[in-house]
CSV table of C-alpha atoms and ligand atoms in Angstrom, one decimal:
chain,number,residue,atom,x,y,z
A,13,UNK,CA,5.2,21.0,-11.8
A,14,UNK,CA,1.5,22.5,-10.6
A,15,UNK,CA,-1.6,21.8,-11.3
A,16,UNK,CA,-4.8,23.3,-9.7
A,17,UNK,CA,-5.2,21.5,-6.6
A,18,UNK,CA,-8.7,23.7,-4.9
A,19,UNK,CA,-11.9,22.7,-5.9
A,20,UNK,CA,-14.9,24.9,-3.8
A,21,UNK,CA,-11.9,26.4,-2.7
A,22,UNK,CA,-11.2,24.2,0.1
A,23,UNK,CA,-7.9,22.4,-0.1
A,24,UNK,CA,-7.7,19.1,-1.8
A,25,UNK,CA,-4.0,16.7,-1.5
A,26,UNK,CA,-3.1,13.2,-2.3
A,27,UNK,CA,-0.2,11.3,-1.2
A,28,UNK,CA,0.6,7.4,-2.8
A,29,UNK,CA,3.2,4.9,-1.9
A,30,UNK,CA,4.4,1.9,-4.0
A,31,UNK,CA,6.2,0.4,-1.0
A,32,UNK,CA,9.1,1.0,1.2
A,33,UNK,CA,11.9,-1.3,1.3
A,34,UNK,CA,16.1,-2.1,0.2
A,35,UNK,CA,16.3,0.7,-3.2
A,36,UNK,CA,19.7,1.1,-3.7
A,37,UNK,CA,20.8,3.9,-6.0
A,38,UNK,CA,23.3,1.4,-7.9
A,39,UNK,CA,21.0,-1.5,-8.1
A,40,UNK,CA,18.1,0.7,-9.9
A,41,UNK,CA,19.2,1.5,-13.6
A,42,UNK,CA,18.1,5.1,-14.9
A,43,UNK,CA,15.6,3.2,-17.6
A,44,UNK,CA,13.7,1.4,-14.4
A,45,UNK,CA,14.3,4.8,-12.0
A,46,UNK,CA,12.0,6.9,-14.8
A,47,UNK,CA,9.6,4.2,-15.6
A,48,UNK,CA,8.6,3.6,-11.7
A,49,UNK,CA,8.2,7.6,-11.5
A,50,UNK,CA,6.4,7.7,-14.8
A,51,UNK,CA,4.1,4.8,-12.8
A,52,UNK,CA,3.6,6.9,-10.0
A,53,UNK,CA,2.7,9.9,-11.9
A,54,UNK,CA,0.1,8.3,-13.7
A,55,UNK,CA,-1.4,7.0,-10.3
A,56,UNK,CA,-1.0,10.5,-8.9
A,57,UNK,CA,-2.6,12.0,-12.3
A,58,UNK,CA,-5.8,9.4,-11.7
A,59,UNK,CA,-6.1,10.1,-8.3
A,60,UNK,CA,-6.1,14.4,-8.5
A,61,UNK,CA,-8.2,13.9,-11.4
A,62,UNK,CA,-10.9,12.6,-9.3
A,63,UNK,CA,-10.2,15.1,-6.6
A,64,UNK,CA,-10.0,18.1,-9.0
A,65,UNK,CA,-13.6,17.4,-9.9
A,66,UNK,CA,-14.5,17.5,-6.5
A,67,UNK,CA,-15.2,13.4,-6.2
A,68,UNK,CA,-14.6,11.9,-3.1
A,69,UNK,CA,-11.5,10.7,-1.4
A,70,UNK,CA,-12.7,7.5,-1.7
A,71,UNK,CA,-12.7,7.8,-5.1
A,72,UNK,CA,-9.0,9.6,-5.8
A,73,UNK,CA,-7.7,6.9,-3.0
A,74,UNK,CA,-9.3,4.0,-5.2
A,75,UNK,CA,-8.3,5.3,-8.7
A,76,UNK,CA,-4.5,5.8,-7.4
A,77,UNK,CA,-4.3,2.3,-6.2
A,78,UNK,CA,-5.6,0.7,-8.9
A,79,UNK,CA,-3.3,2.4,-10.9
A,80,UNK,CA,-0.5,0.9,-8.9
A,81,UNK,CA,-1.7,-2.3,-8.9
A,82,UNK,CA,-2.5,-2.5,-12.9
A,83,UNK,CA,1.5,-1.8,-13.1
A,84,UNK,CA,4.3,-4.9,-13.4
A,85,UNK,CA,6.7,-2.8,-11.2
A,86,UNK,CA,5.0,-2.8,-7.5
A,87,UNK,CA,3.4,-5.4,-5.3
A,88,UNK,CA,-0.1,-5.7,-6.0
A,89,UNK,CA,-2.3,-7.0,-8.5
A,90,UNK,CA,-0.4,-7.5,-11.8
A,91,UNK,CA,3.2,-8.2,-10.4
A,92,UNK,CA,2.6,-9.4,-7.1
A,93,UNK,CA,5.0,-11.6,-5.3
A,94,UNK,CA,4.9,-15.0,-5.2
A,95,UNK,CA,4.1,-17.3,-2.2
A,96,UNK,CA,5.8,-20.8,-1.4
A,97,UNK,CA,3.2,-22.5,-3.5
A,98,UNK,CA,4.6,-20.1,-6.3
A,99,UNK,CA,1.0,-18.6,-6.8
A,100,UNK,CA,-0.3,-15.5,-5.8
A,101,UNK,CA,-2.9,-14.3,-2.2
A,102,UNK,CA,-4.0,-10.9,-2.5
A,103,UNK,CA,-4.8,-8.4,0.3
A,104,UNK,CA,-6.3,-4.9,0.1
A,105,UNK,CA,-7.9,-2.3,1.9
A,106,UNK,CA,-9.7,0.8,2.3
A,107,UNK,CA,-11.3,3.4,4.9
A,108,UNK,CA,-12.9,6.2,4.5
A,109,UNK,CA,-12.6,8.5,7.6
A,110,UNK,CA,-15.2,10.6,7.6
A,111,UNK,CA,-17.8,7.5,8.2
A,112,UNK,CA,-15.1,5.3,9.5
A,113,UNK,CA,-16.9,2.7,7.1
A,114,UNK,CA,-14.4,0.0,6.2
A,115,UNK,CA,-13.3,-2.7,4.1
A,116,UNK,CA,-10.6,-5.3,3.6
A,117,UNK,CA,-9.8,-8.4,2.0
A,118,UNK,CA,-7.0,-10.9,2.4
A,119,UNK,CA,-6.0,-14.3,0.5
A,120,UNK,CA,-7.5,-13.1,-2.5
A,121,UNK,CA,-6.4,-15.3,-5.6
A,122,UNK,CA,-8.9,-14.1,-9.2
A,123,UNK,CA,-9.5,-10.5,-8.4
A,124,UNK,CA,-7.1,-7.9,-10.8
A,125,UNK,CA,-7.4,-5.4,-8.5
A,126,UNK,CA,-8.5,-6.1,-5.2
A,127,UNK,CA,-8.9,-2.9,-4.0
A,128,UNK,CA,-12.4,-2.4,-5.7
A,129,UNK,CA,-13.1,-5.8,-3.6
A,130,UNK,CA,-12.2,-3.9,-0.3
A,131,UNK,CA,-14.4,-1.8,-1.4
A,132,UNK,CA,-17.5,-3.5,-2.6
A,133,UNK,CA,-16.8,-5.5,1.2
A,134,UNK,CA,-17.3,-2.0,2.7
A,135,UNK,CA,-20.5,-0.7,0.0
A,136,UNK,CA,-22.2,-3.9,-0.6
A,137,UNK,CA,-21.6,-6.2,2.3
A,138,UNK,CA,-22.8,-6.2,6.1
A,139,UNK,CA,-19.2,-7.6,7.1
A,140,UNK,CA,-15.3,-5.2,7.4
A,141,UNK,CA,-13.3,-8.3,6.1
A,142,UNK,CA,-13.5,-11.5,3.9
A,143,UNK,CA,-10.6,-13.7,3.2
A,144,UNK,CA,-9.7,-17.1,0.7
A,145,UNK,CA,-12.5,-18.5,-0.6
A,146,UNK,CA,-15.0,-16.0,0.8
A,147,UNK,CA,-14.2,-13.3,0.1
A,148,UNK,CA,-14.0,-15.5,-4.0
A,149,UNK,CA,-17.1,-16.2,-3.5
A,150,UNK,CA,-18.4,-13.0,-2.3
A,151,UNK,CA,-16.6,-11.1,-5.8
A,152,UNK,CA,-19.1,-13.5,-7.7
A,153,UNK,CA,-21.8,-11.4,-6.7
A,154,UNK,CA,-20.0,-8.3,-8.1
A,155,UNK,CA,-20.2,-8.9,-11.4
A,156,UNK,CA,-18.3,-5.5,-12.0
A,157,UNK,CA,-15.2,-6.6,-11.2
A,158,UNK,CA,-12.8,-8.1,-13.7
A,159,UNK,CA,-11.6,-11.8,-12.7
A,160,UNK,CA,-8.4,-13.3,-13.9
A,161,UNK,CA,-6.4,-16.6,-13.5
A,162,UNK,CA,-3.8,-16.5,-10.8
A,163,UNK,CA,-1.1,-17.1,-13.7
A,164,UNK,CA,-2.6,-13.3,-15.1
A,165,UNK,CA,-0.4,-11.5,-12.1
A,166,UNK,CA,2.8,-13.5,-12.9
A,167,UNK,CA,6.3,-11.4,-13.6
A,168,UNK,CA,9.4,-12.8,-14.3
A,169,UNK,CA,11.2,-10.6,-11.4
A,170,UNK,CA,9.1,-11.7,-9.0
A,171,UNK,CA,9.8,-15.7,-10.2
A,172,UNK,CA,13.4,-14.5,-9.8
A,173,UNK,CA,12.9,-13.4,-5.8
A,174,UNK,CA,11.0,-16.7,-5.1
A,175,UNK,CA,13.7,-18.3,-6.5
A,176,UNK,CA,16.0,-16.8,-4.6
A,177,UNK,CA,14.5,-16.5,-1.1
A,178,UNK,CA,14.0,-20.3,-1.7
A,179,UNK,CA,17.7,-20.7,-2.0
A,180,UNK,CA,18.4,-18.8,0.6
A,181,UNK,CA,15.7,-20.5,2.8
A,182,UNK,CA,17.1,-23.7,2.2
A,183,UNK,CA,21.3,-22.3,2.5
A,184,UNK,CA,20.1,-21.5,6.1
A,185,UNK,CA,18.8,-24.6,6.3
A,186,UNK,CA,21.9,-26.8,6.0
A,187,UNK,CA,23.9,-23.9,7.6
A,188,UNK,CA,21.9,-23.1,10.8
A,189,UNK,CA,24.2,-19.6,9.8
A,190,UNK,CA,20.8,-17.4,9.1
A,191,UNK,CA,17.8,-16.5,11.2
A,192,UNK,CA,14.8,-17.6,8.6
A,193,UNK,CA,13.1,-15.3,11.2
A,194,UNK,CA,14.5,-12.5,9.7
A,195,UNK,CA,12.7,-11.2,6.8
A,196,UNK,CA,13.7,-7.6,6.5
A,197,UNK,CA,14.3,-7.0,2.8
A,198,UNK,CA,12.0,-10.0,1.5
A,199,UNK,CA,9.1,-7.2,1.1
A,200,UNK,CA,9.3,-4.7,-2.0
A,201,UNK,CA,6.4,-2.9,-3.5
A,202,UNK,CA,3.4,-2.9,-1.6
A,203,UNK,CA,1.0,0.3,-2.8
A,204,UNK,CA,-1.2,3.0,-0.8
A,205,UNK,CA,-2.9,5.8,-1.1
A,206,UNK,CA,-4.4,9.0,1.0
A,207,UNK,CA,-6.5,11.2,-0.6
A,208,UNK,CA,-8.1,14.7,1.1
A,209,UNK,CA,-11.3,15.5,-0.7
A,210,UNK,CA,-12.5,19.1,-1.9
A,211,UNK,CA,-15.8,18.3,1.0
A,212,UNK,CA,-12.6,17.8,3.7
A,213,UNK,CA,-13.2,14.4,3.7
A,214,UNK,CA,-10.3,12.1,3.8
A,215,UNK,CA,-9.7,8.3,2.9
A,216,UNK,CA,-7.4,5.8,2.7
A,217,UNK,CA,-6.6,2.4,0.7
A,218,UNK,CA,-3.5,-0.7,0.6
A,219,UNK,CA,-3.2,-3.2,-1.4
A,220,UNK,CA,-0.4,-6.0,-1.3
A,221,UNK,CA,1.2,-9.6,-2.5
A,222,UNK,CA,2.3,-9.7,0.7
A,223,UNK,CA,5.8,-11.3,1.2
A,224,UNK,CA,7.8,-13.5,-1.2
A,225,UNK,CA,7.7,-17.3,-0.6
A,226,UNK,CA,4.8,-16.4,2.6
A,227,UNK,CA,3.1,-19.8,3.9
A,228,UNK,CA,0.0,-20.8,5.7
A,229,UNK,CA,-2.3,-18.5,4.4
A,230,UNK,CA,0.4,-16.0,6.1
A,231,UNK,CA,-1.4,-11.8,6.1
A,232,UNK,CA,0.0,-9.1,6.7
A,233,UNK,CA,-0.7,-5.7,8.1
A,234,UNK,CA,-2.3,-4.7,4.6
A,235,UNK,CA,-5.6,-5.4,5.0
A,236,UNK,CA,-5.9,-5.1,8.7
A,237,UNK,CA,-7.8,-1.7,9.5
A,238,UNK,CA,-5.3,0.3,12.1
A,239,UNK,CA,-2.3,-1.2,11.5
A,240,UNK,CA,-1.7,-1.1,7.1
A,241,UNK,CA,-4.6,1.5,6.9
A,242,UNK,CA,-6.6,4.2,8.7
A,243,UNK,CA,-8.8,6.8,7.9
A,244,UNK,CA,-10.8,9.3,10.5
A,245,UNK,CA,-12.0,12.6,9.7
A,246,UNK,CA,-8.8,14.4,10.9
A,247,UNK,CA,-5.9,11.8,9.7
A,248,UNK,CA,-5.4,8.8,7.3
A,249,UNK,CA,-2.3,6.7,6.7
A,250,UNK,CA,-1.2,3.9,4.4
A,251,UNK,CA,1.5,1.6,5.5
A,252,UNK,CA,4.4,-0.5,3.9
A,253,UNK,CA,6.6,-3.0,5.3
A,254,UNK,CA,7.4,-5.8,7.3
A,255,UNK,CA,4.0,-6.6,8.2
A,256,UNK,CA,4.2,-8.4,11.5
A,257,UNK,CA,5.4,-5.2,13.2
A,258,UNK,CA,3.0,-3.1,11.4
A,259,UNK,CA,0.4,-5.4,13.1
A,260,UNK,CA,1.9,-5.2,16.7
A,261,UNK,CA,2.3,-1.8,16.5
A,262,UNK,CA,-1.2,-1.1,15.0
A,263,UNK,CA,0.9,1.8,13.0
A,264,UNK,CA,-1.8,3.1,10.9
A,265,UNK,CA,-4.0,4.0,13.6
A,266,UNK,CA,-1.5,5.1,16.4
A,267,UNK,CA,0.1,7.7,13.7
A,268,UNK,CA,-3.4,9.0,14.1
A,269,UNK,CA,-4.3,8.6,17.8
A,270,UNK,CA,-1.4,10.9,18.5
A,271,UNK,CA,-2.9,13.4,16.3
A,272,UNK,CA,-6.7,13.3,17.9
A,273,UNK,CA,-5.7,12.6,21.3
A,274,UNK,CA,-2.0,14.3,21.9
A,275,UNK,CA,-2.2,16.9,19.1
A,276,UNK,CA,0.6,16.1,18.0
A,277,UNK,CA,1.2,17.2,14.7
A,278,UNK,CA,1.0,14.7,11.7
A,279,UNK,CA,5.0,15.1,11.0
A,280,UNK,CA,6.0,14.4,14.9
A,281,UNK,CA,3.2,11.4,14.6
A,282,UNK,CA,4.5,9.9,11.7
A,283,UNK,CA,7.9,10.4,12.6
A,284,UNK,CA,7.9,8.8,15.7
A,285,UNK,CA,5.9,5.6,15.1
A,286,UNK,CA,7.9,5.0,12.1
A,287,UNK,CA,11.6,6.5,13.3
A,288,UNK,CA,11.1,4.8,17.0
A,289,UNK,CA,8.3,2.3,17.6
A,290,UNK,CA,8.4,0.1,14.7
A,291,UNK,CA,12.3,0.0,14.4
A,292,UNK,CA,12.2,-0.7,18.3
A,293,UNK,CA,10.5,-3.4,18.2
A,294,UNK,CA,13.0,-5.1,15.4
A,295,UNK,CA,10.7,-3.8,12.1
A,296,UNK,CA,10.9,-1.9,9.1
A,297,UNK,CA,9.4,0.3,6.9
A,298,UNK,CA,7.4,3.2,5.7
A,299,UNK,CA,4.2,5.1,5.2
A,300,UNK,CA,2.4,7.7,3.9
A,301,UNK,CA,0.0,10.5,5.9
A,302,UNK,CA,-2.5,13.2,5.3
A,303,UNK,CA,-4.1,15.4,7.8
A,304,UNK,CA,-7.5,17.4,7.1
A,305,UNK,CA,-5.6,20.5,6.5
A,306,UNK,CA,-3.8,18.7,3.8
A,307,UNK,CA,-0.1,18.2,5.5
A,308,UNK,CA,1.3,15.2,4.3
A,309,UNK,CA,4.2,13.2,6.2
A,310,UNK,CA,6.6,10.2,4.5
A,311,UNK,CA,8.3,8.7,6.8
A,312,UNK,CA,10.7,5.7,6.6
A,313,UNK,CA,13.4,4.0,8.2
A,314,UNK,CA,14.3,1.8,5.1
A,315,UNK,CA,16.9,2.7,1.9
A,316,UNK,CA,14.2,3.8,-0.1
A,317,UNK,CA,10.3,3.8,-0.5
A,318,UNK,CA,8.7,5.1,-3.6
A,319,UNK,CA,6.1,7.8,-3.3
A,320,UNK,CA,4.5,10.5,-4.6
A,321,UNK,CA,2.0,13.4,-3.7
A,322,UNK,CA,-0.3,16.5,-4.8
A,323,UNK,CA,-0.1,19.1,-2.2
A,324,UNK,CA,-2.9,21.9,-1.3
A,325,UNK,CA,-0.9,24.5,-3.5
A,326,UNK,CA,-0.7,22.0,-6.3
A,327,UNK,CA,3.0,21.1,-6.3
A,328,UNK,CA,3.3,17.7,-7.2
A,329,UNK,CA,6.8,14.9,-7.3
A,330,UNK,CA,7.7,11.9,-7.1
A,331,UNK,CA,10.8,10.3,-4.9
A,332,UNK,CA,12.4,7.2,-4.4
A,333,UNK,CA,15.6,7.5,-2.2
A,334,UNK,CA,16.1,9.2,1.0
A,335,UNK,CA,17.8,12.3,-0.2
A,336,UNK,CA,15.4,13.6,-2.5
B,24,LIG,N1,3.3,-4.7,4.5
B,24,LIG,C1,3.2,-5.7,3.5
B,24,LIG,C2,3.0,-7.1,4.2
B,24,LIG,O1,3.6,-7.3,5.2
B,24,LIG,C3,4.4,-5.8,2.6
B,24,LIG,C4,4.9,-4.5,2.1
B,24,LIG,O2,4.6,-3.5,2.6
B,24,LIG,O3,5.6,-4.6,1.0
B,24,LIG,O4,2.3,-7.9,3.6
């Protein structure tokens, strides 16, 4: 499928992710595949639709990421996972490259789609990051933004995986047999976006639940600028995964240090953060990339992570698995 993708005839692209993670083929039934693709098309459709009319790429990244959080199937807003207290602490993002102006917010518990918080943090606040009560407090002074109860994000799946990491929490318990260290498949759905504007500009945005059944005000690499999300005006990246190693490894920003200071290209970047550095260190995961000329990298060392993109030319898809 195209679609015209050049506005002032400088090359415009978008890339989204709705989270790496454990996707297997068997356990995803054709009904769910197409309604997660159809999800990602329509975030991909609200994204170029901004960029097509030459808005910014701080606009396309927003628009494709609230998208993804106003849908049940990925982690963020409506549908986030739960944590041990069985409610829900949001964290977002977002960066825009160009002025390397941030924002980011963590532990957020009323906001249906913190994303616009990170943002308003970045437009309408002296500050890069407010979390918990805060950062509450600070979204009463915005009175655009919609507020819900914490109940309003709830999802029966997502009760299921509590469940069931709390069961297997407390097996390993009694058993000493498993590491409760080891969280590799207990993430699933975080979302991202990286837009390249018709001006060349080029911005980024993340928002998350977190992890299932996380503790002690427990964030993750989400809303930390350089490690979930980076934007400069050559490269931007969204991250997914297990978030500790995506702090450690400050992923989003290295993918684009070895761009601007080894020229390596965005592909090799990607590649070897993801492919090497994280998975070296014991992590896992994915993310998405964009470089000023519009390339677009996707790696990830996990089953599956669902994505999407617009290139330059105006080819578009979507893709879950590995091998597609
Ligand atoms: N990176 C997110 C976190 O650790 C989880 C995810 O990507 O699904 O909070």
């Amino acid at each position: 499928m195209t679609s015209p993708a050049h506005a002032n005839d400088r090359p415009t692209a978008l890339v989204i992710h709705g989270g790496a993670g454990v996707i297997e083929r068997d356990a995803l039934d054709a009904g769910e595949d197409r309604a997660i693709r159809a999800d990602l098309d329509r975030a991909l459709d609200a994204g170029h639709a901004v960029l097509a009319r030459g808005g910014s790429a701080l606009d396309a990244a927003e628009a494709a990421v609230r998208a993804l959080e106003e849908s049940p199937r990925f982690n963020a807003g409506k549908g986030a996972v739960f944590n041990a207290e069985g409610r829900h602490e949001l964290d977002a993002s977002v960066m825009e490259g160009h002025t390397r102006r941030a924002g980011a917010v963590a532990g957020v518990t009323t906001v249906r789609n913190p994303v616009r918080l990170a943002r308003a943090v970045m437009e309408h606040s002296p500050h890069v990051m407010l979390i918990g009560d805060g950062a509450e407090a600070f979204a009463d002074t915005r009175p655009e933004l919609d507020r819900v109860d914490n109940r309003w994000f709830d999802t029966d799946h997502r009760r299921e995986q509590l469940e069931q990491a709390q069961a297997r929490e407390a097996a390993a318990r009694h058993s000493g047999a498993a590491d409760p260290a080891d969280l590799k498949g207990t993430y699933f759905g975080t979302v991202g976006a990286v837009a390249l504007d018709a001006h060349g500009h080029i911005a980024a945005a993340t928002s998350t639940g977190g992890m299932t059944n996380k503790r002690w005000g427990r964030v993750g690499d989400s809303p930390v600028i350089g490690a979930g999300t980076w934007a400069d005006d050559r490269c931007g990246v969204s991250g997914t995964g297990w978030g500790e190693f995506f702090i450690r490894a400050a992923v989003a920003h290295d993918i684009c240090a070895r761009v601007a200071y080894r020229g390596d290209s965005l592909q090799a970047a990607a590649d070897e953060v993801l492919m090497n550095v994280v998975p070296g260190l014991g992590g896992d995961g994915g993310a998405i990339a964009l470089d000023a000329d519009g390339n677009i990298a996707m790696p990830f060392n996990t089953s599956g992570m669902y994505r999407g993109w617009v290139k330059p030319d105006g080819s578009r898809g979507t893709a879950i698995f590995r091998e597609e």
